[in-house]
Amino acid sequence: MDGISIAKNRTCKKIDPTNPTATGQNEIYVQLVLSLALGISAFFAFCFLRPRWKSLYAARKRQTESAKSLPELPDTFFGWMPVLYKVTEQQVLASAGLDAYVFLAFFKMSIKTFGVMFLITCAILAPINKKFDYLPTPGDSSDPRKPPELFSNNPVWGSWRIVEDTVVQAKDGKTALPDTDYLWAYLVFTYFFTGLALHFMTSETRRIIKVRQEYLGSQYTITDRTIKLSAIPPELRSKEKIKDFLEKLEIGKVESVTICCNWKWLDDMMDKRAHVIRKLEEAWTVHLGRRKTPVLDPAQSAHPGTSDENEETEGQENDTLLGESHVTAYEKPRPTTRIWYGFLSLQNRKVDAIDYYEEQLRKLDEKITMARKKSYTPTPLAFVTMDSIPACQMAVQALLDPSPMQLLAKLAPAPSDIVWSNTYLPRSSRMIRAWTITIFIIVLTIFWLIPVAGLAGLLDLCSIEEVWPGLAELLSRHDILRALVQTGLPTLVASLLNIAVPFLYDYLANMQGMISQGDVELSVVSKNFFFTFFNVFLVLTAFGAASKFWGELQDSLKDTTRLAYNLARAVKSLAVFYINFILLQGVGLLPFRLLEFGSVSLYPILRMGAKTPRDYAELVQPPVFKYGFYLPSAMLIYILCIVYSILPAGYMVLLFGLIYFVFGYYTYKYQLLYAMDQPQHATGKAWPMVCYRILVGLGVFQIVMAGVIALSNAFVPAGLVVPLIPFTLWYSYYFGRTYEPLMNFIALRSIRRDSNTSTNIAGESVESNLIDARLRRRQSTVDEEREKFSKFINPSLTVP
């Protein structure tokens, strides 16, 4: 081979590894075609169905009061797009609230960050990488850029991406070192991109804090004046004693106190009553016959002339359980149900269903009426409403009691957000649940290693050959089939895992016993990000295929520097996989989110099972937007863009990452404003979670860059990367001390004492808009509309 001999440690003889550059291009082209086919078909389907199925695609606009002020979207095929584009941040804030504003702010910040990085990468780093960091063909002397005898026995040698386990040696036994001067550019841009990411993150944090303080300080809701007082000692568990205790602190007057009691028996009866009501409604519906429900037919939304009639019909169905019309005559035999009784409920007979459920309902109503008059055992938790917002803020930002873990004051969740069945759970029970689920998630994390390691095996043809030689030989002869199996299939499986696993973690988070749905949602974000980051990225990248997994894991635990080298080596080798992953997520799957494929698929099934007007009314309710399902994947793609930004594949990763965040911004903007409801009330508290995970991504980026540079024996620039890691840790501490409190509390200076003053909640130019009275917001915020007439009372005590 003209002075160069090649030896292989594996028997991958049937697979030609000499030109993986072309193979990578084929894989990207195949993934691009598949993603475009999926994305374009889903997008066109959405554009076709949107004006014809307004009960789904405009559900929030039609049914939510805060969305009424949004501009109407034209019924033309593409006419909705410019109108959506022109919806301002002020309108997002006024219509959807702080949580939606913060969620979209992350996408907007990512667009700015990666837009700048992409331009810099194309202008400076791409030419550098093209000249110095490429994949040569062993024995190819035609490339003038390749110095002679440039190979070493290192599996991954510096800037040369040698195929793993291929050893190339010079004829005389000596090896020549490549030119590593260009790696100083890697060092410079590691610092520059770290600073750029921190700059955009800090600037966006300051802007969100300003908007949040202005927004919350200008409104006057019962939630803003209420504290959640926990760990109340037994001697203070009465309304009068709690009121006296707080007023003696001279921070303000107490308006009302709600002590959470053990209402389990009452709640259980209310749940049983809801079940009986549904059974009774179903029996009556069967007896009266199939109802006519024109409003629920998606096709009828396409006819403008029927909209007023549809709205009137909707109102009638919501006002009564059964309505007036029926199809069959009253002479139809009354429905029956089977009841079980006697010893061990072994005997049964059929009875009239309507009479039976009416009697059950009557008995339950009598029990509930009596139960509401009883006294229940108070728990160590209470909701205390103060007479002013400053008094509430002072209470939650101060230590109320000198005893540790006693009389702890925190901001209360919104009344509609409270999970009342968890308020009377003992603290020990909640802790046991939390630890049990944490341990279960750790076990799950270990379990996920099996499919993830198997997924990694598909990326390596040598691993495929060890398990299935025939398949490896077939793939080596067909480039397109190889691209589908080696990259298309793994990216699809990884994407499906990202879609399916959040449902499991959402269930687990709801079982933890948290007091509010907002806390549950933040917990889902945390759990799902842990899965995507640890299993889909870290394990897949650092440990590779199943055949090497346990050995690599043991070696990494013995020597942590090996983990850094493995991470750096694998990040470069998995570039094509992650390019295709981002491409599939952004171009192929985001249009399916816009299409609401799950709701569209389930609608015929739910429609066939619907019988009562209540069932039909629930069919047209806006789907719930869950931040925990969408935010973790976006944060993972943010980290991937940062990690690959300097490497040879950086320009492509940044390009497709930029496409993902642009498409994602407008997809989720449409859903949050027009299609889906977000009942959780976290007041933008997801932003600190986003920032901390960005900092985690920056730490991984710095470790990878230090490893990549060190693999070329350029230890001086590699060592100079290391100080960035403790700096990032320090900045995390600085962020927590400086910015996070302003994301949790309202500064006293921000509170408007005059609750009748109309105040602006604009996004980008708050100061100038405050001066301009013409741009001041409407009378009430979305939170004020949501919490109108709300009280901190268990609905089981008051619901009719």
XYZ file of N, CA and C in Angstrom, residues 207-432:
678
model
N -34.588 39.994 30.790
C -35.812 40.449 30.126
C -37.033 39.746 30.706
N -36.910 38.428 30.936
C -38.032 37.679 31.504
C -38.328 38.160 32.918
N -37.286 38.408 33.697
C -37.497 38.910 35.059
C -38.233 40.244 35.031
N -37.830 41.137 34.125
C -38.474 42.452 34.037
C -39.951 42.302 33.672
N -40.227 41.437 32.687
C -41.614 41.215 32.274
C -42.404 40.542 33.389
N -41.796 39.554 34.026
C -42.490 38.822 35.091
C -42.809 39.725 36.276
N -41.848 40.524 36.677
C -42.084 41.432 37.802
C -43.168 42.459 37.459
N -43.127 42.952 36.231
C -44.134 43.924 35.798
C -45.518 43.292 35.727
N -45.552 42.067 35.218
C -46.818 41.343 35.043
C -47.444 41.011 36.393
N -46.680 40.342 37.250
C -47.223 39.910 38.537
C -47.438 41.084 39.483
N -46.588 42.111 39.369
C -46.744 43.266 40.249
C -47.940 44.119 39.908
N -48.456 43.979 38.688
C -49.573 44.818 38.261
C -50.934 44.164 38.488
N -50.935 42.861 38.758
C -52.221 42.192 38.920
C -52.558 42.037 40.400
N -53.810 41.664 40.639
C -54.292 41.554 42.014
C -55.193 40.340 42.094
N -54.585 39.184 42.352
C -55.350 37.937 42.429
C -55.258 37.371 43.839
N -56.160 36.447 44.132
C -56.138 35.818 45.451
C -54.875 34.981 45.627
N -54.338 34.427 44.534
C -53.107 33.641 44.626
C -51.927 34.511 45.032
N -51.864 35.724 44.484
C -50.757 36.631 44.805
C -50.781 37.080 46.255
N -51.916 36.915 46.936
C -52.032 37.356 48.336
C -52.057 36.186 49.320
N -51.833 34.959 48.816
C -52.002 33.784 49.668
C -50.675 33.059 49.853
N -50.422 32.623 51.083
C -49.241 31.823 51.383
C -49.663 30.407 51.742
N -48.778 29.487 51.434
C -48.981 28.093 51.856
C -48.137 27.890 53.117
N -48.798 27.731 54.240
C -48.121 27.588 55.531
C -48.103 26.107 55.895
N -46.918 25.526 55.941
C -46.783 24.091 56.239
C -46.024 23.889 57.536
N -45.984 22.641 57.994
C -45.327 22.271 59.259
C -45.898 23.073 60.429
N -47.221 23.185 60.477
C -47.882 23.902 61.573
C -47.923 22.986 62.798
N -47.431 23.432 63.940
C -47.474 22.587 65.146
C -48.914 22.374 65.610
N -49.188 21.298 66.319
C -50.575 20.976 66.734
C -51.256 22.091 67.507
N -50.508 22.830 68.314
C -51.143 23.867 69.144
C -51.597 25.085 68.346
N -51.208 25.176 67.060
C -51.620 26.325 66.238
C -52.613 25.940 65.144
N -53.124 24.723 65.154
C -53.957 24.261 64.048
C -55.419 24.681 64.219
N -55.627 25.987 64.227
C -56.982 26.559 64.200
C -56.894 27.902 63.495
N -57.985 28.316 62.882
C -57.974 29.548 62.104
C -57.618 30.754 62.976
N -58.192 30.817 64.167
C -57.961 31.975 65.029
C -56.509 32.068 65.471
N -55.905 30.936 65.840
C -54.525 30.957 66.315
C -53.552 31.311 65.190
N -53.805 30.790 63.996
C -52.932 31.125 62.858
C -53.056 32.609 62.528
N -54.273 33.122 62.541
C -54.481 34.536 62.260
C -53.779 35.403 63.295
N -53.915 35.079 64.563
C -53.251 35.847 65.620
C -51.735 35.784 65.476
N -51.211 34.598 65.170
C -49.762 34.435 65.041
C -49.195 35.335 63.948
N -49.834 35.332 62.775
C -49.307 36.116 61.658
C -49.491 37.619 61.874
N -50.615 38.014 62.435
C -50.843 39.447 62.640
C -49.938 40.020 63.718
N -49.516 39.200 64.677
C -48.579 39.673 65.693
C -47.193 39.934 65.110
N -46.915 39.342 63.941
C -45.638 39.616 63.280
C -45.611 40.993 62.628
N -46.793 41.636 62.529
C -46.935 43.007 62.013
C -46.458 43.137 60.561
N -46.750 42.114 59.782
C -46.442 42.214 58.351
C -47.704 42.496 57.542
N -48.858 42.421 58.147
C -50.106 42.694 57.467
C -51.268 41.998 58.132
N -52.462 42.276 57.626
C -53.680 41.680 58.150
C -54.011 40.387 57.408
N -54.583 39.457 58.136
C -55.013 38.186 57.549
C -56.467 38.302 57.128
N -56.729 37.979 55.878
C -58.093 38.077 55.349
C -58.877 36.792 55.574
N -58.252 35.644 55.342
C -58.929 34.352 55.547
C -57.897 33.256 55.744
N -58.317 32.193 56.410
C -57.452 31.031 56.651
C -58.224 29.768 56.290
N -57.596 28.905 55.494
C -58.174 27.599 55.170
C -57.208 26.528 55.652
N -57.621 25.820 56.692
C -56.798 24.725 57.198
C -57.189 23.448 56.463
N -56.195 22.798 55.872
C -56.468 21.550 55.172
C -56.730 20.451 56.192
N -57.832 19.762 56.023
C -58.219 18.683 56.930
C -58.221 17.354 56.178
N -58.406 16.307 56.911
C -58.435 14.974 56.308
C -59.817 14.715 55.707
N -59.999 15.183 54.457
C -61.298 15.075 53.780
C -61.387 13.815 52.916
N -60.584 12.835 53.187
C -60.522 11.665 52.293
C -61.892 11.017 52.115
N -62.630 10.826 53.211
C -63.941 10.176 53.102
C -64.882 10.995 52.221
N -64.887 12.296 52.416
C -65.743 13.168 51.616
C -65.312 13.155 50.152
N -64.011 13.233 49.899
C -63.514 13.207 48.518
C -63.859 11.891 47.834
N -63.740 10.790 48.562
C -64.075 9.487 47.976
C -65.551 9.423 47.595
N -66.419 9.977 48.461
C -67.853 9.981 48.130
C -68.139 10.869 46.928
N -67.427 11.992 46.804
C -67.619 12.857 45.637
C -67.158 12.166 44.366
N -66.076 11.406 44.456
C -65.619 10.642 43.287
C -66.648 9.582 42.908
N -67.202 8.930 43.923
C -68.226 7.918 43.653
C -69.474 8.556 43.061
N -69.801 9.739 43.543
C -70.972 10.448 43.018
C -70.776 10.801 41.542
N -69.563 11.239 41.190
C -69.272 11.569 39.790
C -69.433 10.331 38.909
N -69.019 9.177 39.431
C -69.171 7.931 38.672
C -70.649 7.586 38.495
N -71.439 7.739 39.572
C -72.867 7.425 39.492
C -73.570 8.380 38.537
N -73.200 9.664 38.578
C -73.799 10.655 37.666
C -73.587 10.239 36.215
N -72.386 9.810 35.883
C -72.107 9.400 34.509
C -72.929 8.168 34.126
N -73.050 7.226 35.053
C -73.850 6.038 34.770
C -75.326 6.397 34.571
N -75.809 7.326 35.379
C -77.206 7.749 35.259
C -77.430 8.477 33.941
N -76.511 9.368 33.582
C -76.627 10.078 32.304
C -76.611 9.094 31.131
N -75.735 8.090 31.227
C -75.648 7.100 30.161
C -76.945 6.308 30.048
N -77.532 5.940 31.195
C -78.797 5.200 31.176
C -79.907 6.046 30.567
N -79.991 7.309 30.952
C -81.014 8.192 30.385
C -80.810 8.365 28.877
N -79.544 8.504 28.454
C -79.266 8.687 27.027
C -79.693 7.463 26.229
N -79.416 6.279 26.771
C -79.846 5.044 26.093
C -81.368 4.997 26.007
N -82.030 5.443 27.070
C -83.489 5.399 27.091
C -84.089 6.412 26.107
N -83.527 7.616 26.065
C -84.077 8.643 25.179
C -83.709 8.418 23.723
N -82.593 7.725 23.497
C -82.156 7.507 22.129
C -80.950 8.354 21.796
N -80.352 8.076 20.637
C -79.144 8.779 20.234
C -79.440 10.247 19.982
N -78.656 11.118 20.632
C -78.879 12.550 20.477
C -78.268 13.070 19.191
N -78.805 14.172 18.720
C -78.226 14.868 17.576
C -77.209 15.881 18.105
N -75.986 15.802 17.608
C -74.928 16.690 18.104
C -74.197 17.334 16.927
N -74.875 18.282 16.217
C -74.243 18.870 15.030
C -72.966 19.626 15.336
N -72.854 20.208 16.527
C -71.671 21.004 16.848
C -70.417 20.162 16.917
N -70.576 18.866 17.175
C -69.418 18.026 17.386
C -68.921 17.383 16.114
N -69.615 17.656 15.005
C -69.177 17.110 13.727
C -68.081 18.013 13.163
N -66.843 17.531 12.993
C -65.772 18.378 12.522
C -66.050 19.019 11.182
N -66.747 18.320 10.314
C -66.972 18.848 8.976
C -67.852 20.082 8.981
N -68.738 20.200 9.945
C -69.671 21.316 9.949
C -69.001 22.630 10.289
N -67.804 22.560 10.888
C -67.091 23.794 11.200
C -66.653 24.498 9.932
N -66.674 23.802 8.826
C -66.216 24.413 7.583
C -67.265 25.325 6.973
N -68.502 25.286 7.452
C -69.576 26.088 6.889
C -69.819 27.308 7.762
N -69.444 28.511 7.306
C -69.581 29.700 8.137
C -71.000 29.970 8.574
N -71.950 29.596 7.768
C -73.324 29.921 8.091
C -73.871 29.201 9.301
N -73.212 28.117 9.708
C -73.722 27.332 10.828
C -73.022 27.638 12.137
N -72.094 28.598 12.137
C -71.309 28.837 13.348
C -72.175 29.340 14.487
N -73.091 30.296 14.213
C -73.929 30.817 15.296
C -74.835 29.727 15.854
N -75.379 28.924 14.930
C -76.252 27.830 15.370
C -75.473 26.829 16.208
N -74.237 26.556 15.796
C -73.408 25.609 16.551
C -73.136 26.118 17.952
N -72.794 27.427 18.067
C -72.496 27.987 19.373
C -73.731 27.929 20.277
N -74.904 28.185 19.678
C -76.124 28.138 20.479
C -76.376 26.710 20.970
N -76.148 25.729 20.068
C -76.344 24.334 20.458
C -75.375 23.932 21.541
N -74.113 24.415 21.427
C -73.129 24.120 22.461
C -73.596 24.620 23.806
N -74.110 25.850 23.817
C -74.573 26.429 25.070
C -75.712 25.622 25.665
N -76.639 25.159 24.817
C -77.753 24.360 25.321
C -77.266 23.043 25.910
N -76.284 22.444 25.281
C -75.778 21.169 25.788
C -75.048 21.349 27.101
N -74.390 22.489 27.257
C -73.680 22.719 28.508
C -74.634 23.093 29.636
N -75.794 23.676 29.271
C -76.740 24.103 30.309
C -77.506 22.925 30.887
N -77.782 21.903 30.088
C -78.551 20.763 30.577
C -77.786 19.487 30.298
N -78.099 18.473 31.054
C -77.395 17.212 30.876
C -77.881 16.458 29.654
N -79.163 16.554 29.361
C -79.728 15.707 28.326
C -80.375 16.470 27.177
N -80.718 17.729 27.371
C -81.350 18.480 26.308
C -82.787 18.080 26.088
N -83.348 18.502 24.935
C -84.764 18.301 24.680
C -85.038 17.187 23.670
N -84.183 17.107 22.628
C -84.536 16.215 21.528
C -84.062 14.797 21.776
N -84.766 13.862 21.203
C -84.348 12.472 21.207
C -84.880 11.821 19.945
N -84.301 10.658 19.640
C -84.651 9.992 18.388
C -85.724 8.934 18.611
N -85.512 8.058 19.597
C -86.469 6.978 19.810
C -87.575 7.418 20.762
N -88.677 6.687 20.755
C -89.822 7.037 21.593
C -89.574 6.616 23.030
N -90.362 7.240 23.955
C -90.241 6.904 25.375
C -90.710 5.481 25.648
N -91.492 4.906 24.712
C -91.978 3.554 24.933
C -90.875 2.505 24.823
N -89.696 2.916 24.402
C -88.590 1.976 24.305
C -88.308 1.369 25.683
N -88.030 0.062 25.777
C -87.758 -0.560 27.086
C -86.643 0.168 27.833
N -86.863 0.358 29.113
C -85.874 1.066 29.923
C -84.627 0.203 30.113
N -83.470 0.845 30.146
C -82.219 0.068 30.285
C -82.129 -0.581 31.659
N -81.399 -1.683 31.709
C -81.214 -2.405 32.972
C -79.729 -2.520 33.286
N -79.428 -2.813 34.525
C -78.059 -3.081 34.962
C -78.070 -4.248 35.933
N -76.964 -4.945 36.022
C -76.866 -6.111 36.893
C -76.195 -5.711 38.200
N -76.821 -6.041 39.317
C -76.247 -5.763 40.632
C -75.918 -7.080 41.332
N -74.881 -7.017 42.149
C -74.425 -8.207 42.879
C -74.650 -7.981 44.360
N -75.078 -9.031 45.061
C -75.391 -8.886 46.474
C -75.219 -10.244 47.153
N -75.564 -10.297 48.445
C -75.480 -11.544 49.197
C -74.077 -11.821 49.694
N -73.866 -13.041 50.174
C -72.591 -13.461 50.732
C -71.507 -13.410 49.654
N -70.465 -12.613 49.923
C -69.340 -12.418 48.996
C -69.815 -11.939 47.616
N -70.999 -11.300 47.601
C -71.559 -10.767 46.346
C -71.634 -11.838 45.259
N -72.077 -13.035 45.642
C -72.166 -14.130 44.691
C -73.508 -14.188 43.973
N -74.524 -13.477 44.506
C -75.834 -13.457 43.865
C -75.984 -12.180 43.040
N -76.818 -12.268 42.010
C -77.018 -11.093 41.161
C -78.402 -11.110 40.555
N -78.839 -9.927 40.151
C -80.097 -9.815 39.409
C -80.077 -8.514 38.620
N -80.943 -8.453 37.600
C -81.054 -7.259 36.792
C -82.108 -6.332 37.376
N -81.806 -5.023 37.381
C -82.750 -4.025 37.884
C -82.813 -2.880 36.881
N -83.820 -2.047 37.025
C -83.959 -0.860 36.180
C -82.780 0.076 36.446
N -82.002 0.388 35.417
C -80.773 1.156 35.590
C -81.061 2.581 36.050
N -82.074 3.222 35.470
C -82.359 4.614 35.827
C -82.801 4.706 37.273
N -83.717 3.850 37.683
C -84.171 3.870 39.080
C -83.029 3.542 40.040
N -82.194 2.584 39.663
C -81.101 2.170 40.543
C -80.105 3.304 40.763
N -79.680 3.948 39.660
C -78.673 5.005 39.803
C -79.271 6.264 40.426
N -80.569 6.517 40.190
C -81.204 7.651 40.863
C -81.240 7.427 42.376
N -81.510 6.202 42.788
C -81.526 5.897 44.214
C -80.119 5.990 44.811
N -79.135 5.480 44.049
C -77.752 5.602 44.521
C -77.347 7.065 44.664
N -77.768 7.880 43.718
C -77.435 9.303 43.759
C -78.110 9.987 44.947
N -79.358 9.621 45.204
C -80.073 10.223 46.336
C -79.383 9.883 47.655
N -78.999 8.622 47.818
C -78.323 8.218 49.047
C -76.981 8.926 49.208
N -76.244 9.026 48.111
C -74.945 9.702 48.180
C -75.107 11.177 48.523
N -76.116 11.825 47.936
C -76.343 13.247 48.227
C -76.651 13.461 49.710
N -77.434 12.548 50.272
C -77.739 12.664 51.702
C -76.470 12.506 52.547
N -75.640 11.509 52.196
C -74.394 11.307 52.939
C -73.460 12.496 52.802
N -73.357 13.048 51.587
C -72.459 14.175 51.354
C -72.942 15.404 52.103
N -74.248 15.631 52.101
C -74.789 16.781 52.843
C -74.455 16.673 54.320
N -74.594 15.496 54.884
C -74.233 15.304 56.289
C -72.725 15.402 56.497
N -71.946 14.862 55.543
C -70.491 14.868 55.695
C -69.925 16.286 55.682
N -70.578 17.170 54.918
C -70.084 18.549 54.845
C -70.268 19.305 56.160
N -71.152 18.821 57.015
C -71.396 19.487 58.287
C -70.479 18.986 59.400
N -69.728 17.913 59.127
C -68.877 17.326 60.154
C -67.570 18.098 60.280
N -66.881 17.869 61.377
C -65.544 18.411 61.596
C -64.527 17.321 61.284
N -63.415 17.741 60.683
C -62.384 16.795 60.277
C -61.062 17.150 60.940
N -60.218 16.147 61.031
C -58.925 16.329 61.695
C -58.048 17.278 60.888
N -57.585 18.399 61.493
C -56.729 19.331 60.752
C -55.344 18.741 60.508
N -54.745 19.137 59.393
C -53.393 18.697 59.033
C -52.420 19.851 59.266
N -51.113 19.632 59.117
C -50.137 20.717 59.343
C -50.034 21.694 58.185
N -51.048 21.749 57.309
C -50.983 22.606 56.121
C -52.177 23.545 56.098
N -51.932 24.802 55.726
C -53.012 25.795 55.642
C -52.699 26.788 54.540
N -53.755 27.359 53.973
C -53.630 28.453 53.003
C -54.134 29.719 53.674
N -53.258 30.717 53.765
C -53.572 31.954 54.474
C -53.568 33.097 53.470
N -54.706 33.762 53.310
C -54.825 34.890 52.398
C -54.653 36.189 53.175
N -53.646 36.979 52.772
C -53.373 38.253 53.417
C -54.198 39.349 52.746
N -54.190 40.522 53.364
C -54.986 41.626 52.809
C -54.272 42.356 51.693
N -52.982 42.077 51.469
C -52.228 42.772 50.420
C -51.130 41.869 49.886
N -50.673 42.186 48.672
C -49.589 41.412 48.067
C -48.264 41.646 48.795
N -47.916 42.896 49.182
C -46.660 43.078 49.931
C -46.597 42.251 51.209
N -47.715 42.155 51.940
C -47.716 41.349 53.162
C -47.425 39.882 52.852
N -47.991 39.374 51.772
C -47.753 37.988 51.370
C -46.287 37.780 50.992
N -45.741 38.705 50.211
C -44.350 38.569 49.786
C -43.381 38.665 50.961
N -43.668 39.526 51.908
C -42.806 39.616 53.079
C -42.860 38.340 53.906
N -44.035 37.711 53.969
C -44.169 36.481 54.749
C -43.371 35.329 54.135
N -43.412 35.208 52.799
C -42.737 34.077 52.160
C -41.234 34.302 52.024
N -40.781 35.533 52.129
C -39.350 35.812 52.007
C -38.673 35.958 53.363
N -39.371 35.618 54.436
C -38.826 35.767 55.787
C -38.914 34.447 56.540
N -38.112 34.329 57.617
C -38.210 33.195 58.537
C -39.245 33.538 59.604
N -40.286 32.721 59.694
C -41.379 33.026 60.620
C -41.162 32.461 62.010
N -40.395 31.398 62.121
C -40.284 30.722 63.418
C -38.826 30.323 63.653
N -38.344 30.447 64.874
C -36.941 30.080 65.146
C -36.684 28.579 65.148
N -37.717 27.783 65.229
C -37.533 26.326 65.243
C -37.331 25.801 63.822
N -36.376 24.904 63.626
C -36.158 24.347 62.280
C -37.366 23.534 61.813
N -37.621 23.588 60.492
C -38.679 22.796 59.868
C -40.034 23.014 60.521
N -40.333 24.264 60.888
C -41.625 24.570 61.502
C -42.123 25.903 60.977
N -43.426 25.963 60.664
C -44.074 27.171 60.143
C -43.313 27.717 58.934
N -43.298 26.908 57.897
C -42.618 27.267 56.655
C -43.618 27.909 55.699
N -43.307 29.107 55.243
C -44.207 29.852 54.362
C -43.670 29.850 52.939
N -44.509 29.449 52.009
C -44.182 29.488 50.586
C -45.355 30.080 49.829
N -45.098 30.513 48.607
C -46.184 31.034 47.783
C -47.178 29.922 47.483
N -48.443 30.241 47.563
C -49.490 29.246 47.316
C -49.702 29.064 45.821
N -50.045 27.851 45.404
C -50.457 27.659 44.008
C -51.840 28.248 43.786
N -52.232 28.365 42.528
C -53.572 28.863 42.222
C -54.617 27.879 42.739
N -55.788 28.362 43.157
C -56.821 27.446 43.685
C -57.181 26.328 42.721
N -57.264 26.650 41.435
C -57.622 25.621 40.449
C -56.491 24.632 40.217
N -55.295 24.966 40.698
C -54.114 24.150 40.472
C -53.873 23.137 41.587
N -54.580 23.291 42.703
C -54.298 22.474 43.884
C -54.849 21.058 43.709
N -54.042 20.081 44.073
C -54.488 18.691 44.131
C -54.918 18.450 45.575
N -56.208 18.638 45.858
C -56.694 18.633 47.233
C -56.527 17.283 47.904
N -56.563 16.215 47.134
C -56.395 14.892 47.743
C -55.002 14.699 48.320
N -54.042 15.534 47.879
C -52.684 15.432 48.416
C -52.436 16.372 49.590
N -53.355 17.298 49.833
C -53.122 18.265 50.911
C -53.222 17.630 52.286
N -53.977 16.552 52.400
C -54.094 15.918 53.715
C -53.222 14.665 53.832
N -52.333 14.451 52.836
C -51.363 13.373 52.980
C -50.315 13.778 54.015
N -49.958 12.917 54.951
C -48.898 13.258 55.906
C -47.576 13.508 55.190
N -46.761 14.367 55.768
C -45.454 14.677 55.179
C -44.627 13.397 54.993
N -44.705 12.494 55.969
C -43.954 11.242 55.858
C -44.417 10.432 54.649
N -45.737 10.442 54.396
C -46.267 9.703 53.253
C -45.765 10.296 51.940
N -45.754 11.639 51.865
C -45.256 12.272 50.644
C -43.777 11.971 50.438
N -42.991 11.978 51.524
C -41.565 11.680 51.403
C -41.338 10.237 50.976
N -42.132 9.320 51.528
C -41.998 7.913 51.137
C -42.323 7.748 49.656
